[in-house]
Amino acid sequence: MSEYRRQHPLLVLLDTGRGLISNIGVALVIAVSLPSSTFGGFVGAFIVALLALFALSIVYNGLRWRFFFYRYEEGMVHIRQGILFKRERTIRRERVQSINVYANVVQQALGLRTLQIKTAGVGVDAEVNLRAVSKEEAERIRQHLNKEGEAREGGLEEVAKALRALQGRDLWLAGLTSGRFMALFSVAAVALSQVIDYIPQTLIDQALARITGVPLLLGLGIVLALFFATWALSTVVFALQFANFTVRRFEDRLELDWGVIKRSHVTVRLHRLQAVVVQQGLLRQPLGLCTLLVEVAGGGAKEHEKVSVLYPMLRMREVEGFLRDLLPEYRLPSGATRAPERARRRYLFRSTVPMALLVAVLLVASYHWNVPYGGAALLLLVPAPLLGRSRHSNAKFSIDGDQLTIGFRSLGLYQVLIGREHVQSLSLLANPFQRLGRLRTLSISLLSSPAGKAYALKDLDASDAWAVREWYSMG
Amino acid sequence: MTPRSEEVLENIRERLRMENEPRERIDPRARKVWTISGAMGAAVVMAIALAYWFAIPALDAPAWTGWLALALALGYAVWGIYMAPLLRTRFWRYEVREKEMEIQHGILVIKRHLIPMVRVQFVDTEYGPLMRYFGLTTLYVSTAATRFAIPALPKERAEALRGEIATLARVSEEDV
């Protein structure tokens, strides 16, 4: 393939359609600002303005499409674009960090794909962003840029070394335990409480008159119904999002596919992988389930460009086998060094004192404004020390050869597996109290998308923390 | 002081230090720079506190709040002009070795960072007007994820270090 070609002409319509909503806003502004007599009043002016904007954007997008060319050959992709200012760009296969293929509903119906090619640059946007190429073309470009493309030129097809897919019951279990309904529930609850404000008081009084005696029960019933509805909804959304999740391991990369309504395909080169995170959410931990997440360098800052889920749900006892098959570079640690006993009161202090202050403020506020059941705020004091205790007993690290594993609890339980070569810098921190107690906070910086990230382990014994530093030090 | 209490004090002092501190200290002139900039900050805070104190009759606020504001401003001045620069110069250390460098700094919370040379992406130097008057320069070392500073190095030393680190920080191909 050596001639320059354009993207699919439907791109013009796709882009125009995408701009439609913002055009409506602009058209409204124009319609309002025009003298009311033009084009027969406001509605007429609005329609004329919208049509004019529509025509303009068709012309503009048409020109953009007309002057955007791409070409791929011999392990390179060339882009040439620009209506007035021409810009050319060439990306070599070796520099490519990831190739992502996406399709939203419209694109799927039209058999089109978005293809993004990224290099290690720190920029937010993809270096190459083809927004309308046919499914087959996207696949051809992807294979051309993959190592597999080199093999294919020699007539060989690369087979995945290992594969794992999330299906059937596990997918639904993953959805049920995703914990996403908590956010959804609180949003729905707030929305509902806002709606109640708008219902006329007389209506409420009438309704209450009919159901006297059980208002508390009714309220509880509404909350419960809302709870289960949001749970079910979030489960279905999760299942749709992660349906047919497959992860395949090739020699130099992982390939991930998922989704029904929106199919996603992501390639992660192994050298971009900075760390593996085993996350046990609050709902998953009691069931012995976890999520595998990854920290990946490079890639975009936008949510859908980020690769963070390596596998949506896995049983804890399967993690070891999963890593052995798909990521033998990482392994679960066998033992662990924990934060010392004397660090416990610091953990308890950190989790309890801010909560106690918050409760005090709540109590004063509820007394001041006469809020009923204000004393219920005291209940918040129960989980706080328990959390602190659990955080203390779960703060641990382990060194196995070149791999450092740190375990901690924020709300969920985390284990972060990091290779020494991916630690960007290591810091030991100590405030005066920690120094008096010979305790250190260990902080590990790594590269993550879009910026750096640090994982910290608080209140380790000074000599244990020093041992990690020695492990990292090159003398 | 009894030998016993001296022993206890010495033990506390030893604990307050970090173990195996990096070898090199920053230039003592740094303390002057921080004292001056601390004094400027303190002057602003004091001016605000004084303005409040004088405005109290007009604002109809209780008199003790004015005294409290003055006391806080005074405390801040002592901290910013004397304590903070003292502790900062006391704890700021660095060491550049062949394969890695180490920086320690802090006022209350002492932080020490270990940065392997292969992770260093850029080294740059920077100085403000006050620093330049004293002939000092701040050296910044950036990895792909983090940025660290060694403040207040003599200009020539900073430039030499910048060259040294840049040479030692060989860019390795397989890393991101």
XYZ file of C-alpha atoms in Angstrom:
651
model
C 0.000 0.000 0.000
C 1.648 3.185 -1.043
C -0.890 5.699 -2.368
C -2.435 8.324 -0.102
C -6.061 7.693 0.653
C -8.875 9.533 2.362
C -11.073 8.387 5.180
C -14.629 7.238 4.535
C -16.753 10.122 3.131
C -19.394 9.484 5.789
C -16.952 11.226 8.154
C -18.384 14.510 6.864
C -21.840 13.577 8.116
C -20.519 12.114 11.360
C -18.601 15.276 12.191
C -21.506 17.507 11.176
C -23.848 15.448 13.328
C -21.447 15.702 16.253
C -21.383 19.482 15.911
C -25.177 19.710 15.713
C -25.799 20.234 19.402
C -23.347 23.072 19.747
C -24.784 24.525 16.538
C -28.226 24.610 18.125
C -26.837 26.780 20.883
C -25.121 29.130 18.436
C -28.270 29.277 16.293
C -30.310 30.254 19.356
C -27.883 33.063 20.138
C -28.029 34.309 16.547
C -31.819 34.080 16.452
C -32.113 36.062 19.668
C -29.728 38.754 18.501
C -31.355 39.272 15.085
C -34.045 41.966 14.805
C -37.365 40.247 15.404
C -38.723 41.124 11.948
C -36.107 39.161 9.981
C -37.154 35.757 8.673
C -40.583 35.988 10.224
C -39.834 36.104 13.913
C -37.777 34.061 16.317
C -38.598 30.562 15.061
C -37.932 31.466 11.471
C -34.662 33.135 12.352
C -33.647 30.131 14.395
C -34.352 27.699 11.536
C -32.542 29.853 8.997
C -29.552 30.261 11.304
C -29.450 26.526 11.994
C -29.608 25.685 8.290
C -26.874 28.187 7.521
C -24.651 26.785 10.256
C -25.411 23.281 9.061
C -24.411 24.147 5.510
C -21.263 25.860 6.753
C -20.216 22.917 8.849
C -20.899 20.494 5.969
C -18.643 22.573 3.755
C -15.970 22.850 6.459
C -16.056 19.168 7.354
C -16.153 18.285 3.686
C -12.997 20.310 3.076
C -11.339 18.766 6.099
C -12.171 15.317 4.799
C -11.060 16.275 1.282
C -7.654 17.393 2.535
C -6.936 14.651 5.054
C -4.866 11.818 3.668
C -3.206 8.843 5.211
C -0.900 6.193 3.892
C 0.834 3.249 5.453
C 3.753 1.286 4.157
C 6.853 -0.476 5.392
C 6.034 -0.077 9.031
C 5.187 3.597 8.827
C 2.026 5.630 8.864
C 1.988 8.994 7.104
C -0.637 11.632 7.642
C -1.065 14.723 5.520
C -3.728 17.230 6.476
C -4.772 20.845 6.498
C -6.898 23.009 4.266
C -4.638 26.071 4.225
C -1.790 25.090 6.528
C -0.517 21.697 5.478
C 0.773 19.391 8.121
C 2.495 16.088 7.557
C 3.369 13.510 10.104
C 5.103 10.162 9.963
C 5.056 7.590 12.716
C 7.319 4.573 12.716
C 6.183 1.182 13.916
C 8.851 1.062 16.628
C 7.595 4.310 18.159
C 3.972 3.213 18.374
C 2.886 2.669 21.945
C -0.690 1.684 21.452
C -3.301 1.283 18.776
C -6.895 1.623 19.873
C -9.932 0.817 17.789
C -13.344 2.049 18.872
C -16.836 2.097 17.430
C -19.865 3.851 18.832
C -23.399 2.844 17.903
C -23.573 4.983 14.759
C -20.174 3.835 13.587
C -21.119 0.225 14.223
C -24.275 0.569 12.160
C -22.216 2.019 9.310
C -19.401 -0.495 9.627
C -16.892 2.211 10.542
C -14.227 2.414 13.233
C -12.177 5.047 14.995
C -8.504 4.200 14.999
C -6.053 5.951 17.295
C -2.317 5.544 17.202
C -0.289 6.773 20.132
C 3.377 7.222 20.775
C 5.152 7.841 24.057
C 4.681 11.598 23.924
C 3.162 13.324 26.908
C 0.482 15.014 24.813
C -3.124 14.451 25.681
C -4.431 13.723 22.198
C -3.612 10.768 20.049
C -0.870 11.346 17.492
C -3.034 9.866 14.769
C -6.776 9.890 15.008
C -8.640 8.343 12.069
C -12.283 8.775 12.879
C -13.913 6.965 9.976
C -12.215 3.985 8.447
C -13.905 0.745 7.500
C -13.663 -2.136 9.925
C -11.399 -4.065 7.570
C -9.158 -1.076 6.959
C -8.771 -0.488 10.710
C -7.773 -4.112 11.127
C -5.271 -3.851 8.245
C -3.613 -0.762 9.691
C -3.488 -2.308 13.129
C -1.868 -5.459 11.847
C 0.489 -3.477 9.718
C 1.746 -1.593 12.751
C 1.885 -4.559 15.067
C 4.839 -6.863 15.082
C 2.356 -9.310 13.676
C 2.359 -7.165 10.530
C 6.033 -7.933 10.048
C 5.307 -11.613 10.392
C 2.414 -11.443 7.984
C 4.608 -9.953 5.319
C 6.555 -13.171 5.627
C 3.314 -15.148 5.428
C 3.044 -16.076 9.105
C 0.130 -15.386 11.412
C 0.738 -14.701 15.070
C -1.262 -16.647 17.610
C -1.995 -15.460 21.132
C 0.075 -17.196 23.799
C -2.735 -17.070 26.297
C -6.321 -15.936 26.373
C -8.917 -15.301 29.011
C -12.530 -14.221 28.651
C -15.171 -13.117 31.120
C -18.510 -14.689 30.331
C -21.906 -15.781 31.528
C -22.513 -15.872 35.243
C -19.184 -14.270 36.089
C -20.066 -11.193 34.081
C -23.295 -10.738 36.047
C -21.549 -11.452 39.323
C -19.001 -8.829 38.409
C -21.797 -6.358 37.679
C -23.566 -7.118 40.964
C -20.401 -6.609 42.973
C -19.038 -3.660 41.036
C -20.176 -1.238 43.725
C -21.116 1.284 41.089
C -24.689 1.437 42.334
C -23.505 3.321 45.417
C -22.668 6.395 43.358
C -25.783 5.946 41.223
C -27.925 5.466 44.330
C -26.730 8.643 45.976
C -27.301 10.610 42.767
C -30.797 9.145 42.425
C -31.565 9.808 46.087
C -30.488 13.438 45.806
C -32.499 13.792 42.583
C -35.556 12.286 44.260
C -35.287 14.582 47.268
C -35.133 17.533 44.861
C -38.247 16.289 43.065
C -40.149 15.999 46.347
C -39.533 19.700 46.944
C -41.415 20.522 43.763
C -44.491 18.474 44.601
C -47.136 20.875 45.938
C -47.551 20.620 49.696
C -51.305 19.989 49.403
C -50.684 16.896 47.298
C -48.284 15.546 49.862
C -50.751 16.264 52.634
C -53.484 14.433 50.760
C -51.224 11.482 50.115
C -50.110 11.398 53.724
C -53.705 11.559 54.922
C -54.419 8.328 53.082
C -51.470 6.450 54.417
C -51.337 7.756 57.956
C -49.528 5.548 60.348
C -46.921 4.202 57.980
C -45.017 7.253 56.608
C -41.744 6.016 58.032
C -42.319 2.587 56.546
C -43.240 4.164 53.228
C -40.093 6.247 53.227
C -38.058 3.171 53.964
C -39.844 1.336 51.175
C -39.047 4.071 48.668
C -35.415 4.086 49.691
C -35.203 0.296 49.421
C -36.901 0.281 46.021
C -34.520 2.973 44.825
C -31.626 0.971 46.206
C -32.516 -2.188 44.321
C -33.480 -0.349 41.148
C -30.139 1.446 40.965
C -28.326 -1.773 41.790
C -30.104 -3.641 38.978
C -29.567 -0.789 36.544
C -25.864 -0.479 37.322
C -25.483 -4.236 36.949
C -27.024 -4.184 33.491
C -24.896 -1.195 32.480
C -21.794 -2.951 33.729
C -22.702 -6.153 31.880
C -23.249 -4.244 28.643
C -20.025 -2.327 29.055
C -17.825 -5.308 29.792
C -19.645 -8.025 27.822
C -17.326 -10.431 26.023
C -14.297 -9.090 27.820
C -11.268 -10.887 26.470
C -7.627 -10.361 27.167
C -5.033 -12.010 24.948
C -1.322 -12.176 25.542
C 1.088 -11.978 22.647
C 4.834 -11.991 22.847
C 5.207 -8.234 23.243
C 1.733 -7.002 24.111
C -1.697 -7.534 25.583
C -4.826 -7.104 23.522
C -8.106 -6.322 25.229
C -11.593 -6.368 23.709
C -14.885 -5.592 25.373
C -18.364 -4.134 25.042
C -21.547 -4.750 23.084
C -23.035 -1.384 22.250
C -19.633 0.206 22.120
C -16.939 -2.243 21.075
C -13.486 -1.375 22.255
C -10.188 -2.828 21.289
C -7.014 -1.796 23.053
C -3.452 -2.876 22.515
C -1.036 -2.419 25.380
C 2.619 -2.923 24.654
C 4.261 -4.657 27.599
C 6.905 -2.010 28.106
C 4.147 0.520 28.691
C 2.819 -1.519 31.569
C 4.062 0.031 34.812
C 2.255 -1.874 37.520
C -0.487 -4.390 38.169
C -3.029 -3.600 40.867
C -5.167 -6.253 42.564
C -8.182 -4.383 43.865
C -10.731 -5.932 46.218
C -13.696 -3.630 46.517
C -15.826 -3.609 49.652
C -18.446 -5.815 48.016
C -15.960 -8.136 46.383
C -13.615 -8.782 49.268
C -16.081 -10.854 51.362
C -16.796 -13.015 48.306
C -13.110 -13.585 47.614
C -13.302 -11.636 44.377
C -11.060 -8.951 42.958
C -10.445 -6.727 39.955
C -7.144 -6.539 38.128
C -6.131 -3.028 37.173
C -3.048 -1.797 35.381
C -1.039 1.385 35.445
C -0.084 2.247 31.895
C 2.305 4.951 30.745
C 1.426 7.218 27.868
C -2.000 7.195 26.332
C -4.514 9.949 26.582
C -6.081 11.751 29.462
C -9.625 11.242 28.317
C -11.522 8.571 30.155
C -12.146 6.209 27.253
C -8.526 6.294 26.139
C -7.247 5.189 29.483
C -6.534 1.551 29.988
C -7.068 0.730 33.577
C -8.978 -2.532 33.750
C -6.926 -5.579 32.932
C -9.680 -7.943 33.964
C -13.038 -6.873 35.435
C -13.461 -9.667 37.969
C -11.474 -12.635 39.117
C -11.487 -14.948 42.124
C -8.585 -14.309 44.447
C -7.389 -17.898 44.152
C -7.311 -17.550 40.361
C -5.041 -14.514 40.384
C -1.860 -16.521 40.602
C -2.785 -18.682 37.610
C -3.986 -15.658 35.657
C -0.667 -13.905 36.131
C 1.300 -17.058 35.318
C -0.554 -17.450 32.012
C -0.949 -13.872 30.879
C 1.627 -11.848 32.742
C 4.422 -14.095 34.012
C 6.434 -10.908 34.558
C 4.391 -10.354 37.729
C 3.541 -12.667 40.591
C 1.710 -12.531 43.893
C 4.064 -12.270 46.871
C 4.350 -15.160 49.277
C 5.046 -13.307 52.521
C 4.836 -9.757 53.738
C 6.374 -7.287 56.156
C 3.725 -5.356 58.047
C 3.561 -1.987 59.707
C 4.690 -2.463 63.327
C 2.299 -2.704 66.292
C 3.294 0.717 67.606
C 2.041 2.305 64.381
C -1.532 1.285 65.147
C -2.420 4.321 67.240
C -1.270 6.584 64.408
C -3.582 4.740 62.011
C -6.439 4.982 64.509
C -5.741 8.690 65.020
C -5.780 9.383 61.278
C -9.078 7.628 60.661
C -10.894 8.709 63.829
C -9.940 12.291 64.623
C -11.077 13.909 61.333
C -14.303 11.907 61.571
C -14.799 13.018 65.189
C -14.365 16.642 64.129
C -16.882 16.144 61.330
C -19.363 14.544 63.743
C -18.893 17.419 66.189
C -19.647 19.918 63.439
C -22.705 17.909 62.367
C -23.983 17.692 65.937
C -23.585 21.425 66.536
C -25.192 22.215 63.188
C -28.158 19.897 63.722
C -28.700 21.291 67.226
C -28.528 24.819 65.897
C -31.019 24.247 63.087
C -33.155 21.799 65.023
C -32.670 18.903 62.614
C -34.434 15.787 63.933
C -32.328 12.653 64.508
C -29.155 14.808 64.491
C -27.705 12.416 67.021
C -27.536 9.794 64.287
C -24.286 11.485 63.233
C -22.715 9.700 66.204
C -23.127 6.446 64.255
C -20.359 7.662 61.941
C -17.952 7.203 64.827
C -18.378 3.421 64.760
C -16.810 2.544 61.381
C -13.966 5.090 61.656
C -11.759 3.257 64.186
C -12.572 -0.075 62.552
C -11.319 1.317 59.255
C -8.169 2.610 60.930
C -7.540 -0.771 62.527
C -8.041 -2.553 59.252
C -5.800 -0.085 57.429
C -3.088 -0.760 59.965
C -3.310 -4.531 59.712
C -3.373 -4.399 55.914
C -0.400 -2.057 55.464
C 2.369 -4.304 54.226
C 5.023 -4.771 51.600
C 7.037 -7.577 50.167
C 10.146 -7.792 48.042
C 10.535 -10.716 45.644
C 13.582 -10.327 43.460
C 12.896 -7.380 41.187
C 9.303 -6.983 42.225
C 8.008 -4.841 45.040
C 4.470 -5.442 46.233
C 2.742 -2.991 48.502
C -0.579 -3.760 50.123
C -2.886 -1.210 51.695
C -6.515 -0.390 52.305
C -8.167 2.857 51.372
C -11.746 1.646 51.401
C -11.155 -1.371 49.235
C -8.103 -3.539 49.678
C -5.242 -3.043 47.241
C -2.085 -4.841 46.265
C 0.229 -3.040 43.868
C 2.809 -5.117 42.008
C 5.686 -3.020 40.670
C 8.875 -4.004 38.925
C 12.003 -2.190 40.100
C 12.626 -0.795 36.624
C 9.246 0.943 36.714
C 9.783 2.820 39.953
C 10.642 6.371 38.886
C 11.829 7.462 42.293
C 11.492 6.342 45.860
C 10.944 8.583 48.854
C 11.025 8.095 52.595
C 9.106 10.654 54.634
C 8.874 11.267 58.347
C 7.261 13.986 60.414
C 8.672 14.692 63.910
C 6.296 12.244 65.605
C 7.171 9.517 63.160
C 10.851 10.245 63.720
C 10.461 9.991 67.477
C 8.679 6.666 66.986
C 11.228 5.513 64.402
C 8.556 5.214 61.731
C 8.748 6.127 58.054
C 6.308 6.650 55.240
C 7.374 4.971 52.034
C 6.325 6.549 48.759
C 6.840 5.048 45.326
C 6.434 7.179 42.203
C 5.535 5.638 38.939
C 4.530 6.682 35.510
C 0.845 6.523 34.866
C -1.583 7.992 32.440
C -1.871 10.931 32.142
C 0.621 12.057 34.790
C 2.773 10.436 37.414
C 1.328 8.696 40.390
C 2.620 7.834 43.843
C 1.686 4.976 46.109
C 2.433 5.541 49.774
C 2.661 3.178 52.698
C 2.468 4.963 56.036
C 4.256 4.246 59.291
C 6.587 1.414 58.429
C 9.368 0.577 60.808
C 12.390 2.731 59.912
C 14.610 -0.286 59.287
C 11.981 -1.991 57.092
C 11.566 1.172 55.047
C 15.327 1.408 54.772
C 15.402 -2.157 53.433
C 13.097 -1.135 50.583
C 15.362 1.811 49.863
C 18.354 -0.528 49.779
C 16.482 -2.811 47.396
C 15.871 0.134 45.086
C 19.318 1.669 45.461
C 21.917 0.863 42.845
C 24.760 1.718 45.166
C 21.880 18.938 83.666
C 22.242 15.397 84.916
C 24.005 12.843 82.732
C 20.778 10.845 82.641
C 18.664 13.647 81.181
C 21.442 14.471 78.767
C 21.329 10.887 77.599
C 17.581 11.141 77.049
C 18.026 14.403 75.142
C 20.745 12.914 72.989
C 18.502 9.960 72.230
C 15.695 12.276 71.162
C 18.074 14.287 69.010
C 19.301 11.123 67.363
C 15.761 9.987 66.652
C 14.819 13.333 65.138
C 17.591 12.956 62.590
C 17.122 10.672 59.630
C 19.526 7.769 59.474
C 22.475 7.874 57.024
C 21.830 11.412 55.874
C 23.176 12.338 52.431
C 26.634 13.811 52.632
C 26.511 17.276 51.102
C 24.873 20.334 52.609
C 23.528 23.225 50.620
C 25.181 26.625 50.681
C 24.835 28.440 54.058
C 23.863 31.585 52.167
C 20.554 29.828 51.440
C 19.505 30.585 54.987
C 19.934 34.309 54.328
C 17.801 34.053 51.220
C 15.057 32.220 53.096
C 15.299 34.604 56.038
C 14.849 37.576 53.738
C 11.957 36.066 51.812
C 10.468 34.906 55.132
C 10.774 38.453 56.467
C 8.996 39.808 53.407
C 6.164 37.301 53.873
C 6.006 38.099 57.588
C 5.857 41.841 56.843
C 2.814 41.316 54.638
C 1.085 39.173 57.273
C 1.962 41.685 60.000
C 0.587 44.535 57.888
C -2.701 42.696 57.469
C -2.889 41.953 61.208
C -2.143 45.586 62.066
C -4.725 46.801 59.584
C -7.268 44.536 61.291
C -6.212 45.770 64.738
C -6.751 49.373 63.709
C -10.016 48.543 62.008
C -11.523 46.891 65.086
C -13.467 49.945 66.370
C -14.954 50.446 62.911
C -15.820 46.762 62.528
C -17.287 46.562 66.013
C -15.450 43.274 66.623
C -14.298 42.164 70.094
C -10.882 43.561 71.057
C -9.312 40.186 71.802
C -9.567 39.131 68.154
C -7.234 42.009 67.293
C -4.665 40.846 69.854
C -5.075 37.278 68.624
C -4.402 38.404 65.033
C -1.271 40.254 66.186
C -0.065 37.264 68.196
C -0.595 34.933 65.229
C 1.258 37.313 62.943
C 4.115 37.537 65.450
C 4.256 33.760 65.714
C 4.307 33.512 61.947
C 7.150 36.025 61.804
C 9.260 34.048 64.288
C 8.516 30.883 62.356
C 9.091 32.327 58.897
C 12.152 34.439 59.717
C 13.981 32.224 62.179
C 12.651 28.675 62.636
C 11.765 27.608 59.106
C 15.019 28.802 57.456
C 17.023 27.225 60.281
C 15.300 23.836 59.988
C 15.316 23.958 56.220
C 19.048 24.559 55.960
C 19.613 22.033 58.722
C 17.798 19.213 56.903
C 18.510 19.961 53.277
C 21.129 17.526 52.067
C 22.011 15.898 48.797
C 24.398 13.417 47.348
C 25.156 12.619 43.725
C 26.633 9.189 43.075
C 27.446 7.464 39.852
C 24.177 5.569 39.501
C 21.767 7.539 41.622
C 21.236 10.730 43.510
C 19.629 11.388 46.816
C 17.911 14.522 48.073
C 16.694 15.161 51.600
C 14.648 18.166 52.583
C 11.870 19.353 54.810
C 11.001 21.604 57.700
C 8.774 19.414 59.848
C 8.168 16.466 57.575
C 11.528 15.325 56.308
C 11.442 13.794 52.869
C 14.258 11.963 51.237
C 14.143 10.968 47.620
C 16.236 8.410 45.828
C 16.431 8.980 42.081
C 18.306 6.526 39.859
C 20.286 8.239 37.112
C 18.625 6.118 34.419
C 15.266 7.617 35.395
C 16.393 11.230 35.097
C 14.855 12.909 32.065
C 15.877 16.532 32.452
C 18.117 18.631 34.620
C 17.578 22.367 34.692
C 18.778 25.293 36.737
C 16.764 28.305 37.727
C 17.240 31.382 39.915
C 15.185 34.323 41.036
C 16.386 37.883 41.723
C 17.110 37.239 45.413
C 18.997 34.035 44.641
C 20.993 35.781 41.951
C 22.062 38.532 44.338
C 23.668 35.867 46.521
C 25.063 34.007 43.531
C 22.881 30.956 44.129
C 20.983 28.686 41.777
C 18.332 26.049 42.181
C 18.872 22.768 40.368
C 15.834 20.795 39.266
C 15.923 17.106 38.430
C 12.922 15.626 36.648
C 12.011 12.015 36.091
C 9.098 10.996 33.909
C 6.809 11.185 36.913
C 8.355 13.495 39.485
C 10.430 16.659 39.889
C 12.897 17.397 42.659
C 14.925 20.451 43.567
C 18.257 21.164 45.166
C 17.975 24.826 46.092
C 20.724 27.287 46.718
C 23.785 25.828 45.131
C 26.599 28.174 44.175
C 26.132 28.997 40.507
C 29.263 27.208 39.290
C 28.496 24.135 41.407
C 24.951 23.953 40.025
C 26.191 24.187 36.466
C 28.832 21.529 37.071
C 26.249 19.272 38.684
C 23.847 19.808 35.831
C 26.483 18.637 33.371
C 27.479 15.759 35.604
C 23.944 14.482 36.089
C 23.105 14.898 32.419
C 26.105 12.753 31.516
C 25.332 10.144 34.142
C 21.674 10.019 33.164
C 22.114 7.858 30.122
C 18.899 7.483 28.259
C 18.033 3.820 28.111
C 16.060 2.751 25.088
C 13.734 0.088 26.452
C 12.183 2.363 29.054
C 9.310 4.670 28.550
